[in-house]
XYZ file of C-alpha atoms in Angstrom:
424
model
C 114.945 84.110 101.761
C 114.978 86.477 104.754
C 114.940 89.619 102.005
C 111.873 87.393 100.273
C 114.502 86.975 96.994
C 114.435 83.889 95.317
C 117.739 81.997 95.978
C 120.175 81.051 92.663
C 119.019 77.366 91.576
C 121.778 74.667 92.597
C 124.682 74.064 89.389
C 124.386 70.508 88.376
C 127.627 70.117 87.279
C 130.066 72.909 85.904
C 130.148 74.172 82.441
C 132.509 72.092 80.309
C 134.285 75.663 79.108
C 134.735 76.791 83.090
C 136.680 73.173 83.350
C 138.365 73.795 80.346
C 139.404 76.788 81.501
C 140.522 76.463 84.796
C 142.531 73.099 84.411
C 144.419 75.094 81.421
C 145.218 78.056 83.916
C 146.497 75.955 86.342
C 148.439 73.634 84.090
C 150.062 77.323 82.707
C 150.587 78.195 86.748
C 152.692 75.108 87.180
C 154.125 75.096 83.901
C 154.588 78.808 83.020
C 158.652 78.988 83.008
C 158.899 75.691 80.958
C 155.805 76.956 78.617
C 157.983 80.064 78.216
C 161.514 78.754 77.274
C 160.095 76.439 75.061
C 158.416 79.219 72.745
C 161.879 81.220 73.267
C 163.348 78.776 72.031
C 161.485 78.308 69.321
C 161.289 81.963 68.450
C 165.463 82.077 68.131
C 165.687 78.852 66.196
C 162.371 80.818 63.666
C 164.854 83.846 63.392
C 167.797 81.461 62.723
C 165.769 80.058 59.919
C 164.190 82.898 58.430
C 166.641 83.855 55.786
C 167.063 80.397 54.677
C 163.269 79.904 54.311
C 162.449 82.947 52.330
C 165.917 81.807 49.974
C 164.199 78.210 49.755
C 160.927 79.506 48.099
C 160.802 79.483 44.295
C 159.014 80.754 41.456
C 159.464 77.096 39.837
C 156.493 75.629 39.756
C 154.793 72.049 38.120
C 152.390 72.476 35.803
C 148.982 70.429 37.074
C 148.408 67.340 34.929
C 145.078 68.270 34.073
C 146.085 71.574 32.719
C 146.388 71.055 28.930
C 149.722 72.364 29.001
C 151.416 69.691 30.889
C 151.876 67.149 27.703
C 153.553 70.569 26.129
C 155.849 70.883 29.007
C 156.649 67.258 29.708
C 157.295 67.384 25.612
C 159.757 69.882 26.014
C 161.842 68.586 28.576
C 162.073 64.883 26.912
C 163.466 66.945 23.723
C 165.552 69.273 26.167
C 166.195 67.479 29.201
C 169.226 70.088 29.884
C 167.190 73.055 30.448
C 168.085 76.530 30.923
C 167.376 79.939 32.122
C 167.554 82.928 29.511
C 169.639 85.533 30.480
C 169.603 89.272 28.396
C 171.742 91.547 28.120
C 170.232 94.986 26.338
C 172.914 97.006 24.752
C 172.469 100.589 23.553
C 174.471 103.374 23.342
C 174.592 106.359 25.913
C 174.361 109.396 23.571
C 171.795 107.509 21.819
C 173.479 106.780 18.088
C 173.293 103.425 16.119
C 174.779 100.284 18.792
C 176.847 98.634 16.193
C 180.736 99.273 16.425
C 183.662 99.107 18.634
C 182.201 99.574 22.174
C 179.269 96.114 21.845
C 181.773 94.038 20.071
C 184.378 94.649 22.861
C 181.366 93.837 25.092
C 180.224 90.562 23.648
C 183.911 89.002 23.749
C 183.426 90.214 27.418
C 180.598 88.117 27.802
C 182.197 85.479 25.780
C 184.892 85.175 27.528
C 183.089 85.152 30.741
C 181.435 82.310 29.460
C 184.102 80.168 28.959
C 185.718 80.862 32.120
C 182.920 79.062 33.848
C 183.689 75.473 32.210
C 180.203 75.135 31.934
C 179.474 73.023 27.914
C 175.870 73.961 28.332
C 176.593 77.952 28.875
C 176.141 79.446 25.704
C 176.382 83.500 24.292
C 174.517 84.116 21.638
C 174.298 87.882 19.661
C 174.898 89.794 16.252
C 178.648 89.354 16.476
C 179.491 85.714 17.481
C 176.730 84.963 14.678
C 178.398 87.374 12.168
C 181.475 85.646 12.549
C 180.745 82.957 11.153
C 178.646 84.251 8.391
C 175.258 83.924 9.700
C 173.760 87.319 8.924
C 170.678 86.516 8.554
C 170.545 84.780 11.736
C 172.876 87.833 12.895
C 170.508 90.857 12.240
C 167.402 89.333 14.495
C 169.410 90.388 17.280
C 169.307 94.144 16.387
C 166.345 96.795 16.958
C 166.701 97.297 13.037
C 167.233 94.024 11.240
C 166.112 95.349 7.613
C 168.902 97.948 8.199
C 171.393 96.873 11.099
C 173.585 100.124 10.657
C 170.706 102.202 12.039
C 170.156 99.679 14.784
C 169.554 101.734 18.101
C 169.816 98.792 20.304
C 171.232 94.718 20.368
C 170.457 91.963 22.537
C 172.901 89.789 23.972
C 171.526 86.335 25.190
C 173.109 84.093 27.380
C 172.042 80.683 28.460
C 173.133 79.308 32.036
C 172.561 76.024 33.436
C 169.116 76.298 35.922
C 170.885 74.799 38.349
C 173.019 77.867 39.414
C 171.447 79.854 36.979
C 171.234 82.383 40.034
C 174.494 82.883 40.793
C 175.697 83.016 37.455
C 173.504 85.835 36.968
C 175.211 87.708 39.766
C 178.659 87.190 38.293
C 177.852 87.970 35.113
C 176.114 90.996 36.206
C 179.018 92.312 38.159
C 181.490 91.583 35.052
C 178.857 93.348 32.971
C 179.231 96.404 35.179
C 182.927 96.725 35.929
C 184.081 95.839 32.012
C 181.068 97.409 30.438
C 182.676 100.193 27.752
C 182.122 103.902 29.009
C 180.092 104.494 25.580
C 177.900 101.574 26.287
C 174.518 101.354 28.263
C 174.007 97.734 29.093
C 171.021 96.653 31.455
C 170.117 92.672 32.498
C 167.329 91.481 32.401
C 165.997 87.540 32.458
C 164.351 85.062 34.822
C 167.276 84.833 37.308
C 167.020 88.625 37.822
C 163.031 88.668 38.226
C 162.901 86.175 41.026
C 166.397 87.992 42.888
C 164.116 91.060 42.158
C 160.707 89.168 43.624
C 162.910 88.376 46.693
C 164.826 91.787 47.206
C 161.160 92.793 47.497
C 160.264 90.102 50.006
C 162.850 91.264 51.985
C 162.274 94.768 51.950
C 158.278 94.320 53.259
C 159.742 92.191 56.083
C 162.411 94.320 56.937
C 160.832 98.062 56.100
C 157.282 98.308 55.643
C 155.936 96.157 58.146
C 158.121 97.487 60.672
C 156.412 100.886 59.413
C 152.650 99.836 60.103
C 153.363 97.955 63.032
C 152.550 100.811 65.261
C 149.517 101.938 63.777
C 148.294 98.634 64.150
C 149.073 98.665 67.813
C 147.831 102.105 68.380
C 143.642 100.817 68.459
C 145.098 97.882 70.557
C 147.009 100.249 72.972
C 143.983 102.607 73.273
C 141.292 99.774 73.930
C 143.653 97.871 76.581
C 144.926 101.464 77.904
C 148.762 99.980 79.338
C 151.893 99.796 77.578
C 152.876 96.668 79.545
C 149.982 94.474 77.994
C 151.204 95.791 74.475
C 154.687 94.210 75.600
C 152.899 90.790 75.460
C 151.472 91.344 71.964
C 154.629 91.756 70.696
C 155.970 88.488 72.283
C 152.951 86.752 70.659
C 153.636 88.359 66.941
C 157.277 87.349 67.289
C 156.965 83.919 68.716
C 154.275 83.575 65.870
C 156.017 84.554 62.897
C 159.314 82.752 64.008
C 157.758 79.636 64.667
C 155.744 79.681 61.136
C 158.769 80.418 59.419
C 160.885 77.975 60.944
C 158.498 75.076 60.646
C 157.616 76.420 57.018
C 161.317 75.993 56.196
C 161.278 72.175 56.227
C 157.964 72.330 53.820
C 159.982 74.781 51.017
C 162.647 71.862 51.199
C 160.363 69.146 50.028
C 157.607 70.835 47.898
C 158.045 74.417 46.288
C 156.591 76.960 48.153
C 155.507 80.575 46.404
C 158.276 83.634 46.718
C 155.514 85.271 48.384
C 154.642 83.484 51.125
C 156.729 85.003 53.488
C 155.076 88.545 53.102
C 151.292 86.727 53.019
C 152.323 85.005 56.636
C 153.827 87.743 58.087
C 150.707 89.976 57.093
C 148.736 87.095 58.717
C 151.061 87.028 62.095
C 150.281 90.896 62.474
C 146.642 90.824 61.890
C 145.902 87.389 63.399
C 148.689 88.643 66.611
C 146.614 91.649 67.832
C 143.286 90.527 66.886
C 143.258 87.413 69.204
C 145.481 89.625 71.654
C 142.687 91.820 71.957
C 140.316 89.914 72.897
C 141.900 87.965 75.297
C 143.555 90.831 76.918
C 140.846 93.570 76.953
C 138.507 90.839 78.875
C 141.654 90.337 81.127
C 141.976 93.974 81.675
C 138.165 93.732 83.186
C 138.238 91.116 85.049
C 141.541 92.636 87.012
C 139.706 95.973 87.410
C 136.477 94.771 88.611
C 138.319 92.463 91.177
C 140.467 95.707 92.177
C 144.161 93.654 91.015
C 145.988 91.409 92.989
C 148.211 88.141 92.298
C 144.716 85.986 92.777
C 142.672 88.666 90.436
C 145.123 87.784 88.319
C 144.967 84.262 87.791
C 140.649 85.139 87.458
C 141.540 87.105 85.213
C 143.404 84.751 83.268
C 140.294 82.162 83.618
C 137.765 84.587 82.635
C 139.677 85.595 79.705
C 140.550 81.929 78.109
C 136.953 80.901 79.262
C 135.235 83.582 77.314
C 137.647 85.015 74.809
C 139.649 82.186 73.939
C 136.678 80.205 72.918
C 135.896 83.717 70.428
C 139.932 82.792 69.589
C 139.315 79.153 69.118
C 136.323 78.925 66.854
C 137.472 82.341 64.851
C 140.876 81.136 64.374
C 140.502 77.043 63.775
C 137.641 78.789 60.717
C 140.418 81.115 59.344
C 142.763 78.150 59.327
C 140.441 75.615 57.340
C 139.643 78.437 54.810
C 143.488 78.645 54.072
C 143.733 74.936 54.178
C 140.918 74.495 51.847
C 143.584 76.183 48.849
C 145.404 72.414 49.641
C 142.551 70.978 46.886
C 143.969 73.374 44.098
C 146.094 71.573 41.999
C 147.983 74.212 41.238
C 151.193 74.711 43.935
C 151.679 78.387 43.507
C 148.504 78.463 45.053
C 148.289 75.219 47.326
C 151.697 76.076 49.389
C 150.469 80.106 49.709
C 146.993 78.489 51.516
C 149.470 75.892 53.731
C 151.577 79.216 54.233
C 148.838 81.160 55.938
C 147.006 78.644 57.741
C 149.684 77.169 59.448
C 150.606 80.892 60.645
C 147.134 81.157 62.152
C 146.977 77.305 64.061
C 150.597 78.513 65.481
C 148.894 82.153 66.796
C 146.427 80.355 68.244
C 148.024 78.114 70.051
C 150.756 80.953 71.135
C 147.677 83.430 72.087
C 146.189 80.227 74.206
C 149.401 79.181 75.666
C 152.381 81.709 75.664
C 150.171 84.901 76.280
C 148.438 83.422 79.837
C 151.594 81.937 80.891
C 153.389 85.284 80.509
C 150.478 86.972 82.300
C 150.670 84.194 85.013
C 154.348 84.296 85.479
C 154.148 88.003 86.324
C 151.126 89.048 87.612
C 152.136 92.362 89.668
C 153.654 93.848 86.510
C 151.073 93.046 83.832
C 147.924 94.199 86.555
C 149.750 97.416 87.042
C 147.875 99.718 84.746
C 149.470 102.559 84.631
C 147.998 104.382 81.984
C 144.779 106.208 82.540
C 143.698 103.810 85.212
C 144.883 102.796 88.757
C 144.933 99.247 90.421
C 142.957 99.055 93.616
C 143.826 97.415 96.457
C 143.076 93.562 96.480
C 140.304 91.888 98.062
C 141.106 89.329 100.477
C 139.069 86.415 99.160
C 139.029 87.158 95.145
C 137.805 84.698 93.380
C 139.602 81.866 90.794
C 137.043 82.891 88.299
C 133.743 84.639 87.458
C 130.123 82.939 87.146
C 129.493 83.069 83.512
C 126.786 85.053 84.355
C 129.252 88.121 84.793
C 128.932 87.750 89.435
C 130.949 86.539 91.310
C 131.774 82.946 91.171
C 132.216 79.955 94.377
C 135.528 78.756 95.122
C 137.082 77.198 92.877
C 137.846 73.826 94.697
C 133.563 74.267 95.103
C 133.307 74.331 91.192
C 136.107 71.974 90.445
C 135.225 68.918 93.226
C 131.800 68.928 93.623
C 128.678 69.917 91.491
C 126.338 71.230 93.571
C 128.238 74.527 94.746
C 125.841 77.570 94.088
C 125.910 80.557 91.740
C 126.643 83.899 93.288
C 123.888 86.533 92.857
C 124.245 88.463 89.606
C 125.331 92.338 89.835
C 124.869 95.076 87.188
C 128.792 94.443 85.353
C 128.234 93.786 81.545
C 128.741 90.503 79.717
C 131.665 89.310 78.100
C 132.733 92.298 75.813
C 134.157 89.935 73.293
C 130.283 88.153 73.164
């Protein structure tokens, strides 16, 4: 009044975000070792359960009862209630003459024989020979490249049926007796359902374990050169880990009781890595602010930490909960292919949110001299004596935080010239 300024109007009561906000930072300050173990320990029991997870998903899925080929199926397996997968074996010879002779009727009793080594009645090898044998030509010659004129035949199929039950690791053993008894002059290759969804998951497993390894680090290069310190890139990759490991573990217990798609590992952890340093961005470039314009200290830190869940975390919040309802909205399909790929994804994104909202502040909180050291490009300042819990929405310096939190009539501080929220 002495200056002739106009003084800030009284606060009625505090914004319901600034109450949010500060009683979450200072249930994280009490709670941050216990908040901490507990997504450890959740992130070694994920990586425990990975493998099992991604060999729990399927490419066996029900055919919707409105579809009009569920009477056809449900026809099918009254007449054939043993069911089986199709296995092929495709013979042809190396130096490219006609199949028949010697070296794929030495193979077949191979495959015969293999057959009845298992003790399996419902494990059957069918093929130009064993059909021969008996005098079925005509049935016989089907089974060639050339049936009008079988001694010209290029090629022969070999089909074997396996029960669906182990069909998979039948497949293996018959594809390791293929290739160690095989004859030198014959070129067999396997082919069949058991072998496309090994092959679907071989592929699984190389994304998780090659390529997104590989594009990791361009990911993190925009996030590294907006946040400008290695140490705050540390925490991302806590997030992404703790993310993904809890998604797969608690995605494990869902394959078990409804069939989830092959794919659905790769499609989560695409969503851990985008969702991971998206929502680490925000909450951590606003964080890297706040410390800066406070000049650092334990206390800027836990601002900091305010500031950023009171502003960014809301962007977090209401981004993230309308990512997850999109996913959840593929729930309505009645097809599960496509159901269990939506539960997939959205339940990766509720679990980064809640890990950006709870395990990222709590790590910041539980060391603040390490993670307000920025090192690269930029220097700490000393601390102020009397920094601040958090600042006035207005982007000024806020009252005490006992002021804001106990009564309602502390008053705002005057505003200076710092930007707005840069996640706004």
């Amino acid at each position: 009044r002495a200056r002739g300024l106009t003084p800030a109007p009284a606060l009625a009561s505090p914004p319901a975000a600034l109450m949010a906000a500060l009683a979450l930072v200072r249930a994280l300050k009490r709670a941050r070792i216990p908040v901490i173990l507990a997504w450890l320990c959740l992130t070694v029991l994920g990586a425990l359960y990975a493998k099992r997870f991604q060999d729990s998903t399927s490419l066996d899925f029900r055919v919707p009862e409105a579809a009009e080929g569920y009477e056809a199926v449900e026809a099918y397996a009254r007449r054939f209630p043993e069911t089986a997968d199709t296995v092929i074996a495709f013979c042809e010879k190396e130096d490219g003459g006609p199949v028949l002779g010697e070296a794929l009727e030495a193979f077949t009793d191979t495959v015969s024989s293999w057959a009845d080594a298992q003790g399996l009645a419902n494990t059957t090898v069918t093929g130009y020979y064993p059909l021969a044998r008996v005098g079925l030509k005509e049935l016989a010659t089907p089974f060639l490249s050339s049936p009008g004129d079988p001694d010209m035949s290029l090629a022969s199929i070999i089909v074997v049926s396996l029960p669906k039950n182990a069909s998979g690791a039948l497949a293996t053993s018959l594809e390791a007796r293929a290739r160690a008894d095989a004859p030198a002059a014959l070129r067999v290759r396997m082919t069949g359902e058991p072998y496309f969804l090994q092959a679907s998951l071989d592929g699984i497993t190389h994304d998780v374990e090659q390529v997104h390894p590989k594009v990791l680090p361009f990911a993190l290069l925009p996030f590294l050169y907006i946040v400008r310190s290695w140490r705050l890139g540390l925490v991302t990759l806590a997030c992404a880990a703790a993310t993904a490991a809890t998604s797969y573990f608690c995605m494990y217990f869902v394959a078990r009781a409804t069939p989830v798609a092959n794919f659905a590992p790769s499609m989560m952890l695409s969503a851990v890595l985008a969702t991971s340093i998206d929502y680490s961005l925000f909450l951590l470039s606003r964080f890297r602010e706040e410390v800066l314009a406070a000049g650092g200290g334990a206390t800027a830190v836990d601002a900091a930490v305010g500031a950023s869940l009171m502003y960014a975390g809301h962007t977090v919040l209401v981004s993230g909960s309308t990512l997850a309802l999109c996913f959840f909205g593929l729930l309505f399909f009645p097809i599960s292919i496509i159901s269990s790929l939506g539960l997939a994804t959205g339940l990766t994104i509720v679990v980064s949110i809640v890990v950006n909202l709870t395990l990222l502040p709590a790590l910041l909180l539980a060391m603040p001299r390490f993670f307000s050291d920025f090192d690269w490009r930029c220097k700490r300042r000393s601390p102020p004596a009397d920094a601040p819990l958090l600042p006035s929405p207005r982007g000024g310096p806020a009252a005490a935080p006992e002021a804001l939190g106990a009564t309602g009539d502390a008053e705002a501080g005057p505003s200076d010239s710092r930007a707005g929220p840069s996640d706004t």
